[in-house]
PDB file of C-alpha atoms in Angstrom:
ATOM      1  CA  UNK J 209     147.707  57.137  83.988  1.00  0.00           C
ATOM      2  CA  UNK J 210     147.027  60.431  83.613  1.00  0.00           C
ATOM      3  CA  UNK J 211     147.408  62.715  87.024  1.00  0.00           C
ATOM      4  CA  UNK J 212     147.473  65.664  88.891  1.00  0.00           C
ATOM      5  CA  UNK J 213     149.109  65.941  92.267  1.00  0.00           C
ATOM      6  CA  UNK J 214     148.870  69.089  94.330  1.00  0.00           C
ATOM      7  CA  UNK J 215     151.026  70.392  96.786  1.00  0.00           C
ATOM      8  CA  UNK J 216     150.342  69.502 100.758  1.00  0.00           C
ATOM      9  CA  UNK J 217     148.088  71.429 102.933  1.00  0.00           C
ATOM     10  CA  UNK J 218     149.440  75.162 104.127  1.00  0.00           C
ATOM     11  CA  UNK J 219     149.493  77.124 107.414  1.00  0.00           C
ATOM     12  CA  UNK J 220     149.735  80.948 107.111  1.00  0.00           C
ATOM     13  CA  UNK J 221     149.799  83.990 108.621  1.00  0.00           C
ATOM     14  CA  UNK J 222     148.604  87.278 107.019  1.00  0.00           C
ATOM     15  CA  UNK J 223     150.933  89.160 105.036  1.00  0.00           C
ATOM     16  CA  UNK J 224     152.709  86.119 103.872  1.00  0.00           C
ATOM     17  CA  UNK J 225     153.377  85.027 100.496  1.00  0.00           C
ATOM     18  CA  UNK J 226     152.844  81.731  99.135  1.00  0.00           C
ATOM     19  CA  UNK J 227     152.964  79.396  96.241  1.00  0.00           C
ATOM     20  CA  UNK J 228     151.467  76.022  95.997  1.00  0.00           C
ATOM     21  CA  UNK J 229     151.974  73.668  93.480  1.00  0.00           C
ATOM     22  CA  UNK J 230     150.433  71.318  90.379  1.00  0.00           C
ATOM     23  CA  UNK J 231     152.282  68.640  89.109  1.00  0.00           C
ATOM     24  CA  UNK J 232     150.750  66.787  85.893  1.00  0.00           C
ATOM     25  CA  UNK J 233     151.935  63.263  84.703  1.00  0.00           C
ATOM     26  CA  UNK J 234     151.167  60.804  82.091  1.00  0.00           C
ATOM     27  CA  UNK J 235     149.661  63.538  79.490  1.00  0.00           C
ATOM     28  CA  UNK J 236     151.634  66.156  77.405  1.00  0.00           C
ATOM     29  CA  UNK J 237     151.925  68.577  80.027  1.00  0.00           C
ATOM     30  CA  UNK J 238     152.564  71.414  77.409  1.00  0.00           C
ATOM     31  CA  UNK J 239     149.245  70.434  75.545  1.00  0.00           C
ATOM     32  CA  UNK J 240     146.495  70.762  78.004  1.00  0.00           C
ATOM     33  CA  UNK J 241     144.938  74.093  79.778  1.00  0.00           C
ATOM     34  CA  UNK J 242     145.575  73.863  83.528  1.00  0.00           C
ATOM     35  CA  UNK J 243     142.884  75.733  85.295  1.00  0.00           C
ATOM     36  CA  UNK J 244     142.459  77.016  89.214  1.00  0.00           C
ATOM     37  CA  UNK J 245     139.429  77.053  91.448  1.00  0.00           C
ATOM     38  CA  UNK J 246     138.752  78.139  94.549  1.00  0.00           C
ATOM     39  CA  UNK J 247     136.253  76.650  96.971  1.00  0.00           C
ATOM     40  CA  UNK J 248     135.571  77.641 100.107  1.00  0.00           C
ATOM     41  CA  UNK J 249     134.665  76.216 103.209  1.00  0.00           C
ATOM     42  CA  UNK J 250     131.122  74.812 102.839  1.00  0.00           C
ATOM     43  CA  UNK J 251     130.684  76.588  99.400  1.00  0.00           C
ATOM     44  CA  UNK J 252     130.592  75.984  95.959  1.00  0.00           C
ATOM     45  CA  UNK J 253     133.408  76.529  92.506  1.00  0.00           C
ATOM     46  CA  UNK J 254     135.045  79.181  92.153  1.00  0.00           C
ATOM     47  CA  UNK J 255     137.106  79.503  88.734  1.00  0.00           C
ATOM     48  CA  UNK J 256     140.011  81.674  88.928  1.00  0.00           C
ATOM     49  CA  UNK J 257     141.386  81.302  85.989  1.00  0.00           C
ATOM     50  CA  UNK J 258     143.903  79.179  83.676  1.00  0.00           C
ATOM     51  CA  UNK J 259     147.395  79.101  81.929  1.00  0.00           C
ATOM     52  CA  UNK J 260     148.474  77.236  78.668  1.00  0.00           C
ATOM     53  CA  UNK J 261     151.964  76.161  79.828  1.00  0.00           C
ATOM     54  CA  UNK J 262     153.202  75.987  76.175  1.00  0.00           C
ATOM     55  CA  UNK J 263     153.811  79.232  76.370  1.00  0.00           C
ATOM     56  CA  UNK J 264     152.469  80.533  79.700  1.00  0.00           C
ATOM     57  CA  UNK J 265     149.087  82.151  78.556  1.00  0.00           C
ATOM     58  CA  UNK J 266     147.426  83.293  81.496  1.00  0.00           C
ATOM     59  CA  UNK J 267     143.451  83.954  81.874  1.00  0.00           C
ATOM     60  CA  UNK J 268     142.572  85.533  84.834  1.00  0.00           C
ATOM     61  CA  UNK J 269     138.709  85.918  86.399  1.00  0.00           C
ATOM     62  CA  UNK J 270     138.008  89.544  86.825  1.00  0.00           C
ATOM     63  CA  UNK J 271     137.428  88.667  91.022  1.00  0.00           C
ATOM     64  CA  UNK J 272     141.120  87.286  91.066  1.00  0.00           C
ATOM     65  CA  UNK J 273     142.748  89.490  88.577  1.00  0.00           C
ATOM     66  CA  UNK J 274     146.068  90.776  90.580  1.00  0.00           C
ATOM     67  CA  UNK J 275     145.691  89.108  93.637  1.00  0.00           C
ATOM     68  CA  UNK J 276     146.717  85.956  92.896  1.00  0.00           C
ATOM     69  CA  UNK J 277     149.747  84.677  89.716  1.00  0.00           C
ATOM     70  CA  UNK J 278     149.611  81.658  87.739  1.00  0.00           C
ATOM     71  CA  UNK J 279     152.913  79.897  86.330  1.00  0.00           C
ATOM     72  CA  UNK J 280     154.184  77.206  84.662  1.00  0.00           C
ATOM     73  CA  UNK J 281     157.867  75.553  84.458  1.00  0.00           C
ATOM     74  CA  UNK J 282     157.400  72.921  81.370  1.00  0.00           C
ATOM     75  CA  UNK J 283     160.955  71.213  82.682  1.00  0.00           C
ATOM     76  CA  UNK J 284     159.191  69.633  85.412  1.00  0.00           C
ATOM     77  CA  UNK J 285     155.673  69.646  84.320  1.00  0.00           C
ATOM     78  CA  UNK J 286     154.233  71.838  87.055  1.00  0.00           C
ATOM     79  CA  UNK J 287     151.793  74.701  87.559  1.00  0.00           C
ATOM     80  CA  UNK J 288     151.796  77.277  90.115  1.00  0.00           C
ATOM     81  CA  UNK J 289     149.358  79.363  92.087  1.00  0.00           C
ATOM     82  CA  UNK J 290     151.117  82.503  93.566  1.00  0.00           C
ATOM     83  CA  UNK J 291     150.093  85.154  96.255  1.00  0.00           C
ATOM     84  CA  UNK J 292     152.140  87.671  97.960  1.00  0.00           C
ATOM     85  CA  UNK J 293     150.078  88.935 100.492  1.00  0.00           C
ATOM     86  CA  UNK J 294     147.687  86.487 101.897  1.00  0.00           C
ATOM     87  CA  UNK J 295     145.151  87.587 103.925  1.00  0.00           C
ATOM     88  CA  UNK J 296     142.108  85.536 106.235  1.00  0.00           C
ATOM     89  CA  UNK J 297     139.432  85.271 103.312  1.00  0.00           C
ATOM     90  CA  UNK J 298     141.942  82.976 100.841  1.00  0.00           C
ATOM     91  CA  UNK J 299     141.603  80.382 103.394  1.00  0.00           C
ATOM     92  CA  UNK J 300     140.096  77.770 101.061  1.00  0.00           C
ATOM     93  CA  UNK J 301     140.850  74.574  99.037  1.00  0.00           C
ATOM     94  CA  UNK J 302     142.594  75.477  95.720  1.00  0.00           C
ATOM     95  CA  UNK J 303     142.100  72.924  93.120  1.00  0.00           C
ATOM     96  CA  UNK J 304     144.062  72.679  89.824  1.00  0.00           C
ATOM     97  CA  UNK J 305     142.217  71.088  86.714  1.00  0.00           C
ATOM     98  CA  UNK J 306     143.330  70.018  83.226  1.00  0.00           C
ATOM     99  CA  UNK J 307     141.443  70.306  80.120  1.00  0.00           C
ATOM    100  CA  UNK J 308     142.406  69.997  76.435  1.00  0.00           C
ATOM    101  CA  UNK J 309     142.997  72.669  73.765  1.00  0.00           C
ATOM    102  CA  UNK J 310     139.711  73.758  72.795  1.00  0.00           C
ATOM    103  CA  UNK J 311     137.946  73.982  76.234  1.00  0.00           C
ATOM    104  CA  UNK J 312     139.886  76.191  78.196  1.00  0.00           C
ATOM    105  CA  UNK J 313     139.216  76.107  81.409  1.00  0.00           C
ATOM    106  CA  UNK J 314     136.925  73.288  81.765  1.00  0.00           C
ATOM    107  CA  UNK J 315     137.797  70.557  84.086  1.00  0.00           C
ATOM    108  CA  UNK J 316     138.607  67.311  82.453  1.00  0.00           C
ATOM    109  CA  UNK J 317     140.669  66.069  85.324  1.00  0.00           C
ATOM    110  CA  UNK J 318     141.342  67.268  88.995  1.00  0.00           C
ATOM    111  CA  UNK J 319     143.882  67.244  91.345  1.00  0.00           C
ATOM    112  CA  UNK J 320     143.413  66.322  94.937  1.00  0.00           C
ATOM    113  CA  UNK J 321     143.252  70.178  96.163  1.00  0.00           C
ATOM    114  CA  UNK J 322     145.665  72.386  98.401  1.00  0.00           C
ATOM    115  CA  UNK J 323     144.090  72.884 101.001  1.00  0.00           C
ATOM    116  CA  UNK J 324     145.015  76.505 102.316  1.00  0.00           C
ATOM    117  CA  UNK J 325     144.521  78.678 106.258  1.00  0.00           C
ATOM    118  CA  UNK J 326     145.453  81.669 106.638  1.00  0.00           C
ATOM    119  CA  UNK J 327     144.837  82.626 110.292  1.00  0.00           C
ATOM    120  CA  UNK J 328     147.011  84.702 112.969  1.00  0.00           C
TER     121      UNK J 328
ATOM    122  CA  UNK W1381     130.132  88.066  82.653  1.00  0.00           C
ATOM    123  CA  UNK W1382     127.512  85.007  81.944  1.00  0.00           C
ATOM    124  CA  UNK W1383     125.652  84.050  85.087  1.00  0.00           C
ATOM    125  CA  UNK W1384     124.868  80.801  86.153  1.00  0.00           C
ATOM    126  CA  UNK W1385     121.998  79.615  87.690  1.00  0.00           C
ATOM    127  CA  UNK W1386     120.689  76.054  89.196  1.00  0.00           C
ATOM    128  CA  UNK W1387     117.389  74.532  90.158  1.00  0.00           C
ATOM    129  CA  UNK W1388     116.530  73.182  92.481  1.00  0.00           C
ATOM    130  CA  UNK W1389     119.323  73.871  95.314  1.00  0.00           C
ATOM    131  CA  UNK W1390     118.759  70.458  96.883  1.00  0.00           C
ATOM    132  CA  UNK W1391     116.348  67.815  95.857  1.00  0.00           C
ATOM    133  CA  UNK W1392     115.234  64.045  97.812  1.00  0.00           C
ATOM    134  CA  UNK W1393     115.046  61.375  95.589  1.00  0.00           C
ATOM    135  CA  UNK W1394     114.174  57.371  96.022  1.00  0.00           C
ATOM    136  CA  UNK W1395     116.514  55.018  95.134  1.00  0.00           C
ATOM    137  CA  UNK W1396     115.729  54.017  91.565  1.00  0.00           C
ATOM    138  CA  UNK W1397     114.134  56.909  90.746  1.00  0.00           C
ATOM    139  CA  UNK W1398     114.829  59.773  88.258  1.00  0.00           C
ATOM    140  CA  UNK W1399     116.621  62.915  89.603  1.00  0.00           C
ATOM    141  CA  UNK W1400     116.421  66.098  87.045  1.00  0.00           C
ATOM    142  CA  UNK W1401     118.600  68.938  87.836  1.00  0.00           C
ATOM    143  CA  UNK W1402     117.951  72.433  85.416  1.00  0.00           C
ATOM    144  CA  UNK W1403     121.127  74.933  84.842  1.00  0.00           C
ATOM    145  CA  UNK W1404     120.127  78.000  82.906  1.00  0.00           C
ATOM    146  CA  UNK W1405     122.995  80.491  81.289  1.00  0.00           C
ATOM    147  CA  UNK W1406     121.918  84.893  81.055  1.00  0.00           C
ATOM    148  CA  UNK W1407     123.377  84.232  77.931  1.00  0.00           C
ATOM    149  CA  UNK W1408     123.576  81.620  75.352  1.00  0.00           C
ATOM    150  CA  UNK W1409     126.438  78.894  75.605  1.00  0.00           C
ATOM    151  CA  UNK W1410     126.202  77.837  72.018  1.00  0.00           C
ATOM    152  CA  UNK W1411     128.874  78.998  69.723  1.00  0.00           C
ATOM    153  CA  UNK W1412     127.671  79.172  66.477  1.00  0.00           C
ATOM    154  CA  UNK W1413     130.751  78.276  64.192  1.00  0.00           C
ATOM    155  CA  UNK W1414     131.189  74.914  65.704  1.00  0.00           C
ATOM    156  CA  UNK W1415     127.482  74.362  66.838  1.00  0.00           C
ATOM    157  CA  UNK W1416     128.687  73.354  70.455  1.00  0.00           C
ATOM    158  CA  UNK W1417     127.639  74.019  73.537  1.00  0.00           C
ATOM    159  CA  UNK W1418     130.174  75.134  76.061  1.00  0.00           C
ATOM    160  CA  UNK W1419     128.373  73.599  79.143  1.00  0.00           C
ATOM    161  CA  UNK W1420     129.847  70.988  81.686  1.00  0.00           C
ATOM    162  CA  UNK W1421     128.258  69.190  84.717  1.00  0.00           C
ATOM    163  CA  UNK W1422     130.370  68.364  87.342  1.00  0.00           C
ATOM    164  CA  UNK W1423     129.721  65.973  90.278  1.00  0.00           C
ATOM    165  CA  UNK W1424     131.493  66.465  93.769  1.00  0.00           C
ATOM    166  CA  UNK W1425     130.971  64.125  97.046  1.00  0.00           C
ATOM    167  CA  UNK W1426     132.167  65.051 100.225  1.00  0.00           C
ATOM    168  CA  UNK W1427     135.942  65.179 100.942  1.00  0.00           C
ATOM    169  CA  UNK W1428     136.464  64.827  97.065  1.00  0.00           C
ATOM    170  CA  UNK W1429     137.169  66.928  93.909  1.00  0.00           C
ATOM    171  CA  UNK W1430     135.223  67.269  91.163  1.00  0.00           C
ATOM    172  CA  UNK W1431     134.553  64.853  88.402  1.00  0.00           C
ATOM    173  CA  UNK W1432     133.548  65.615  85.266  1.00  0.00           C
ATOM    174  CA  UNK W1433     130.375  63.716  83.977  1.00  0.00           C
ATOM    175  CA  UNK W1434     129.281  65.676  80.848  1.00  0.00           C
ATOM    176  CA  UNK W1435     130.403  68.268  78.646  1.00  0.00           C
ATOM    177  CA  UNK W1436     129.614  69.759  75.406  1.00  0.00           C
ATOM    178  CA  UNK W1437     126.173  69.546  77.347  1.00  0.00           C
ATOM    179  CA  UNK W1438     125.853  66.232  76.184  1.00  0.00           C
ATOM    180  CA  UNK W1439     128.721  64.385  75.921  1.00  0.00           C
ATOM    181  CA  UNK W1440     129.459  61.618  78.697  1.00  0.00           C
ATOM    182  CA  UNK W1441     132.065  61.629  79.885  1.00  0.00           C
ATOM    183  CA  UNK W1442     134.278  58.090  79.976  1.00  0.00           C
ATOM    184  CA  UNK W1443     133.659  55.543  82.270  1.00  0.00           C
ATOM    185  CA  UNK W1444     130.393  57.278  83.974  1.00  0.00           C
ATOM    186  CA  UNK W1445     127.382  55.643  83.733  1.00  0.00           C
ATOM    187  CA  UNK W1446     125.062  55.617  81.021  1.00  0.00           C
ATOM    188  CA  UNK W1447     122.111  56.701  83.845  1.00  0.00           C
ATOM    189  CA  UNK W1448     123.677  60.185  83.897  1.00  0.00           C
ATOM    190  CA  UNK W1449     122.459  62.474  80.718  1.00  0.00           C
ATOM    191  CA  UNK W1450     122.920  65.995  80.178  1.00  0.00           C
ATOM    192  CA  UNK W1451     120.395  68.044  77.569  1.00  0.00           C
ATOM    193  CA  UNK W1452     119.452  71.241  76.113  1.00  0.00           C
ATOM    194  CA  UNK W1453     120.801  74.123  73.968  1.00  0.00           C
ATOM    195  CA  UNK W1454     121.554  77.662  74.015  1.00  0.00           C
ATOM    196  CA  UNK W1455     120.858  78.848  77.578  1.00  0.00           C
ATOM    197  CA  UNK W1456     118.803  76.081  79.245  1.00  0.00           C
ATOM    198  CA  UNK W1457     119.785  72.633  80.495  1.00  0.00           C
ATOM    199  CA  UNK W1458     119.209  69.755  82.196  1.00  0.00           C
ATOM    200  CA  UNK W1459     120.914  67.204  84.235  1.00  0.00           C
ATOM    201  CA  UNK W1460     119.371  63.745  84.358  1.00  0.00           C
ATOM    202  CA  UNK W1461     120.242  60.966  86.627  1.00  0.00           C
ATOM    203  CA  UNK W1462     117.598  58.261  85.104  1.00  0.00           C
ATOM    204  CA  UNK W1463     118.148  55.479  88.092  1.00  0.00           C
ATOM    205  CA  UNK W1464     119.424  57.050  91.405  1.00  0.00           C
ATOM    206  CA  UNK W1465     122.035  54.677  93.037  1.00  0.00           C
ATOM    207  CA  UNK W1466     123.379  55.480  96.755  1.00  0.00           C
ATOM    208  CA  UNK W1467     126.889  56.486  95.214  1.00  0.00           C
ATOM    209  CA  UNK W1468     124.865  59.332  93.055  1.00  0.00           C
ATOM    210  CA  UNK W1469     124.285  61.453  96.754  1.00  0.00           C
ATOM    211  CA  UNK W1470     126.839  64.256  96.127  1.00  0.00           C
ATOM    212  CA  UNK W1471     126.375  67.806  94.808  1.00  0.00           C
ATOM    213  CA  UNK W1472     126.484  68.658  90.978  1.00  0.00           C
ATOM    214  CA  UNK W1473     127.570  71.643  89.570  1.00  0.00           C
ATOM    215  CA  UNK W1474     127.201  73.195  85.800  1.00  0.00           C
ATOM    216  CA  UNK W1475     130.064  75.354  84.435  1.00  0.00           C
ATOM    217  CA  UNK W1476     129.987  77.600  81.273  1.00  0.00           C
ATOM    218  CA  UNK W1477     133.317  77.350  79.256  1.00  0.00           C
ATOM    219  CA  UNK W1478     132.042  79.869  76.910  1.00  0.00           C
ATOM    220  CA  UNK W1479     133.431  82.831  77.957  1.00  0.00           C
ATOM    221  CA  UNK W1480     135.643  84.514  80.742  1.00  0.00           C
ATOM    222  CA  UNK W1481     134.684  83.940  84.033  1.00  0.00           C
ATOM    223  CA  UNK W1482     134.149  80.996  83.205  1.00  0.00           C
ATOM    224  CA  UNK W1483     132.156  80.417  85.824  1.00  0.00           C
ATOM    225  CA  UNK W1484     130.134  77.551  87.981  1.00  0.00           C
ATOM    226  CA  UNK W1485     126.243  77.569  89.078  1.00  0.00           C
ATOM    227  CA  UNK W1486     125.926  77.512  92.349  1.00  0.00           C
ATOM    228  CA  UNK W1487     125.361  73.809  93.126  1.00  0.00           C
ATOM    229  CA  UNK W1488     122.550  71.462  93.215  1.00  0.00           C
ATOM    230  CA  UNK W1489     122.396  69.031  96.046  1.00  0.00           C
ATOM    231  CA  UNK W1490     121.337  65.318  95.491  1.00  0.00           C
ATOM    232  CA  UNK W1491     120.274  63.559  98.466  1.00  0.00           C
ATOM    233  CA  UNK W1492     118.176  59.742  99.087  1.00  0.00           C
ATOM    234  CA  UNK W1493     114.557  60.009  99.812  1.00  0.00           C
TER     235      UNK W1493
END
């Protein structure tokens, strides 16, 4: 069976860094887009952006270039969403989403979400 | 960047009746060297993630019921939900996988009459 399992929900303070994870099973993990999206409290999609973990292509949406990374380590079949600095407004559920070679950054398949607060 | 746009933002319908939701791209969606559209629909109930029903604009996806349809070319299309069951209250999204952003509409929101 092909899934995607996120990370458990995060508590943060501003400033802080943090990393929250994707881990895909039961596909060729190397083979597929993985793709990020944001979505707010109460509001819709937001796409963020994707990586090709073959060889760690990254895509970035112009409203999340450089504040947030994306990653990949094929040895364990896992994708990563990075920030350094968080701050109040990334509070949000951060979804990860597979999809094959020649639809980049549609989303075939979702994980759970990551469910992320940033308060002080 | 290609916007996205939905209509209507919420719609009422009976139970066994047809539910049409329109997503329109500022640009076209429709590359021309493989004559597909890059357009998805999405469906997302409460407390869930998304699930993919269509893509291609009209390709079903597996396993979702034949009452869900997706249409139209270029910049204009159309969800249709031919039969609305109870499970089909959620909100559905369209997504252009065209280009960067590859962004969503803004969400069209299916409730029972």
């Amino acid at each position: 069976e092909v899934q995607l399992v996120q990370s458990g929900a995060e508590v943060k303070k501003p400033g802080e860094s943090l990393k929250i994870s994707c881990k895909g099973s039961g596909y060729s993990f190397t083979n597929y887009w993985i793709g990020w999206v944001r979505q707010m409290p109460g509001k819709g999609l937001e796409w963020m952006g994707v990586i090709y973990p073959d060889d760690s292509r990254t895509t970035y949406s112009p409203s999340f270039q450089g504040q947030v990374t994306f990653s990949a380590d094929k040895s364990v079949s896992t994708a990563y969403l990075q920030w350094s600095t968080l701050k109040s407004s990334d509070t949000a559920m951060y979804y990860c989403a597979i999809s094959e070679k020649e639809a980049a950054g549609r989303g075939d398949l979702w994980g759970q979400g990551t469910l992320v607060t940033v308060s002080s | 960047d290609i916007v996205m746009t939905q209509s209507p933002d919420s719609l009422a319908v009976s139970l066994g009746e047809r539910a049409t939701i329109n997503c329109k791209s500022s640009q076209s969606v429709l590359y021309s060297s493989n004559n597909k559209n890059y357009l998805a629909w999405y469906q997302q109930k409460p407390g869930q993630p998304p699930k993919l029903l269509i893509y291609w604009a009209s390709t079903r996806e597996s396993g979702v019921p034949d009452r869900f349809s997706g249409s139209g070319s270029g910049t204009d299309f159309t969800l249709t939900i031919s039969s609305l069951q109870a499970e089909d209250v959620a909100v559905y999204y369209c997504q252009q996988y065209y280009s960067t952003p590859k962004d969503f509409g803004p969400g069209t929101r299916v409730d029972i009459k």
